Coordinates of C-alpha atoms in Angstrom, one line a residue:
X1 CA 33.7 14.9 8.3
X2 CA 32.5 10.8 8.4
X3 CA 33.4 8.3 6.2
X4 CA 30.5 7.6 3.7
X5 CA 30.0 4.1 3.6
X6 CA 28.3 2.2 0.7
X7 CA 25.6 -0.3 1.0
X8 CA 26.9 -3.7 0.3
X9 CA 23.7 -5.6 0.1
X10 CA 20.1 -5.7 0.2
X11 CA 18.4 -8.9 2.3
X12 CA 15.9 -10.2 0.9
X13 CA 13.4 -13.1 2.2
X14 CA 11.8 -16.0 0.8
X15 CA 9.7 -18.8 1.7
X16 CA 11.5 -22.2 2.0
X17 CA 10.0 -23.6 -0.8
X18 CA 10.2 -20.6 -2.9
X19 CA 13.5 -19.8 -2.2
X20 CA 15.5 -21.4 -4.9
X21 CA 12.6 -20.2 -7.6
X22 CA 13.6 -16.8 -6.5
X23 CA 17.1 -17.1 -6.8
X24 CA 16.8 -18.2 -10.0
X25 CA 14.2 -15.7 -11.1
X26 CA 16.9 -12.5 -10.2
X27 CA 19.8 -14.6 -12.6
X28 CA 17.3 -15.2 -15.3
X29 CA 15.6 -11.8 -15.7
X30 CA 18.3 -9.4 -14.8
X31 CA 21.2 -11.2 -15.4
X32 CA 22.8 -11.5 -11.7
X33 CA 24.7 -14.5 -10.3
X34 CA 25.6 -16.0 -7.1
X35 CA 28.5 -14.8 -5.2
X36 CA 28.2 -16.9 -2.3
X37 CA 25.7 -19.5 -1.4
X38 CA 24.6 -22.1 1.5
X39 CA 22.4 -23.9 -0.6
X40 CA 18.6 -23.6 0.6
X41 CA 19.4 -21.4 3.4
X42 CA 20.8 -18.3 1.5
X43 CA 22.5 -16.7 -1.1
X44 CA 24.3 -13.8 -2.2
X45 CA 23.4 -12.9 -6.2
X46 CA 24.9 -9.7 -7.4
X47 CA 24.9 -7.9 -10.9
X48 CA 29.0 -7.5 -11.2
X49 CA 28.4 -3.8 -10.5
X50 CA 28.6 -3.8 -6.6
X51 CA 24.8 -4.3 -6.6
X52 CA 24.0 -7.2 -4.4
X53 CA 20.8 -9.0 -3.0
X54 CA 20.9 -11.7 0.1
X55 CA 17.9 -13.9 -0.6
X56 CA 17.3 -16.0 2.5
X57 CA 14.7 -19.0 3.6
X58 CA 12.7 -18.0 6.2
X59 CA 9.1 -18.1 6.9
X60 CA 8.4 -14.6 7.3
X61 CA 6.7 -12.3 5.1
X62 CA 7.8 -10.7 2.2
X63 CA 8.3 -6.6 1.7
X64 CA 5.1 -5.2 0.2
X65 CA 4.1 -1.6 -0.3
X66 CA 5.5 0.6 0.1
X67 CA 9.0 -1.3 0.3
X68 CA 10.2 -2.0 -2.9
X69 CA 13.4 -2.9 -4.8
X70 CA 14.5 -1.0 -7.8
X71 CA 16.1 -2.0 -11.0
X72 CA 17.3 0.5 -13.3
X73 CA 17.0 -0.4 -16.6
X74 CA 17.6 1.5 -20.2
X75 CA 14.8 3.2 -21.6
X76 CA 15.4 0.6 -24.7
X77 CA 15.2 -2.0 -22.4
X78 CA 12.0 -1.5 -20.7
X79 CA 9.8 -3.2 -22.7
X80 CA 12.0 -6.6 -23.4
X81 CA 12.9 -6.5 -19.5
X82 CA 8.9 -6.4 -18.5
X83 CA 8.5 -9.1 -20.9
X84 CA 11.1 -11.3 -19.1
X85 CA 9.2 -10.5 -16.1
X86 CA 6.2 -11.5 -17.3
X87 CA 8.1 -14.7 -19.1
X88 CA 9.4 -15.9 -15.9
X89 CA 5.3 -15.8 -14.1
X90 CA 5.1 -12.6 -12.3
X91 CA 2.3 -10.6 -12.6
X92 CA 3.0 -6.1 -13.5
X93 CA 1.0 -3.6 -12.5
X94 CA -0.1 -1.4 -15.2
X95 CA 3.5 0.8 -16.3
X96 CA 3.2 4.3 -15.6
X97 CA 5.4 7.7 -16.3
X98 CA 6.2 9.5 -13.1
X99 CA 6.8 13.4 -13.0
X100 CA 10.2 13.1 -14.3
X101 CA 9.0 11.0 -17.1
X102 CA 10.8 8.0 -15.7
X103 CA 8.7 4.8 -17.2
X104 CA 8.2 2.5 -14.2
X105 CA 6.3 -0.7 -13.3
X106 CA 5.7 -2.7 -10.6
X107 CA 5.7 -6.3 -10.0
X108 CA 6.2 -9.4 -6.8
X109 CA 9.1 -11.9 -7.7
X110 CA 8.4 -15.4 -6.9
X111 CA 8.5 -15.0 -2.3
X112 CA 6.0 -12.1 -3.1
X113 CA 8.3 -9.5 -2.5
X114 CA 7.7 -5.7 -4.3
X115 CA 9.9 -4.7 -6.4
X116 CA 9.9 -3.0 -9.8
X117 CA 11.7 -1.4 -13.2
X118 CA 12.3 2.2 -13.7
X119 CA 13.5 3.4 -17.3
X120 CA 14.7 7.0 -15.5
X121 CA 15.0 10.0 -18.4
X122 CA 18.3 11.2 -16.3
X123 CA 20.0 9.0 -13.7
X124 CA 19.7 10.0 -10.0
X125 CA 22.9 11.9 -8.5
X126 CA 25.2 9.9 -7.0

């Protein structure tokens, strides 16, 4: 049998000059904080759980549907976390409940890139 390997990050692009807005935005709504940076050119925010973005400058498009990031936050939580979201200028689609009657809700960080919250009812097997 292989060796399961874990994911160590997820790299994420930015536009040059939204790059440092967009660092920013992931350590002032969810908390993270750089691990490594090359300021302006890229940098490494995690959330001290072995979650870890790389947000880099580059002048390429950001993801958009169906590509998407996902935070899990506590059903408590949803609510004050979509605030922040909304706080720190992006725009949410209207929150839904999925089948499993996980609250979700979409929204772009500051490079434009999809991404969204999910309030699951039972966390997803590991």
């Amino acid at each position: 049998m292989s060796t399961v390997r874990r994911l160590e990050h997820v790299g994420l692009g930015a536009a040059r000059d939204r790059y440092e807005q967009t660092v920013r935005f992931y350590e002032d709504v969810f908390g993270w904080h750089r691990t490594r940076e090359q300021p302006g050119v890229l940098a490494f925010v995690g959330d001290g759980q072995g979650g870890r973005l790389e947000i880099f400058a580059t002048d390429s498009p950001p993801l958009h549907d169906p590509h998407h990031l996902a935070f899990a936050v506590p059903q408590e939580d949803f609510e004050r976390v979509a605030a922040a979201i909304r706080q720190a200028g992006a725009a949410l689609d209207e929150p839904f409940i999925n089948d499993f009657g996980d609250r979700i809700v979409f929204f772009d960080d500051p490079a434009g890139n999809r991404a969204q919250i999910v309030a699951r009812v039972a966390p997803l097997d590991e």
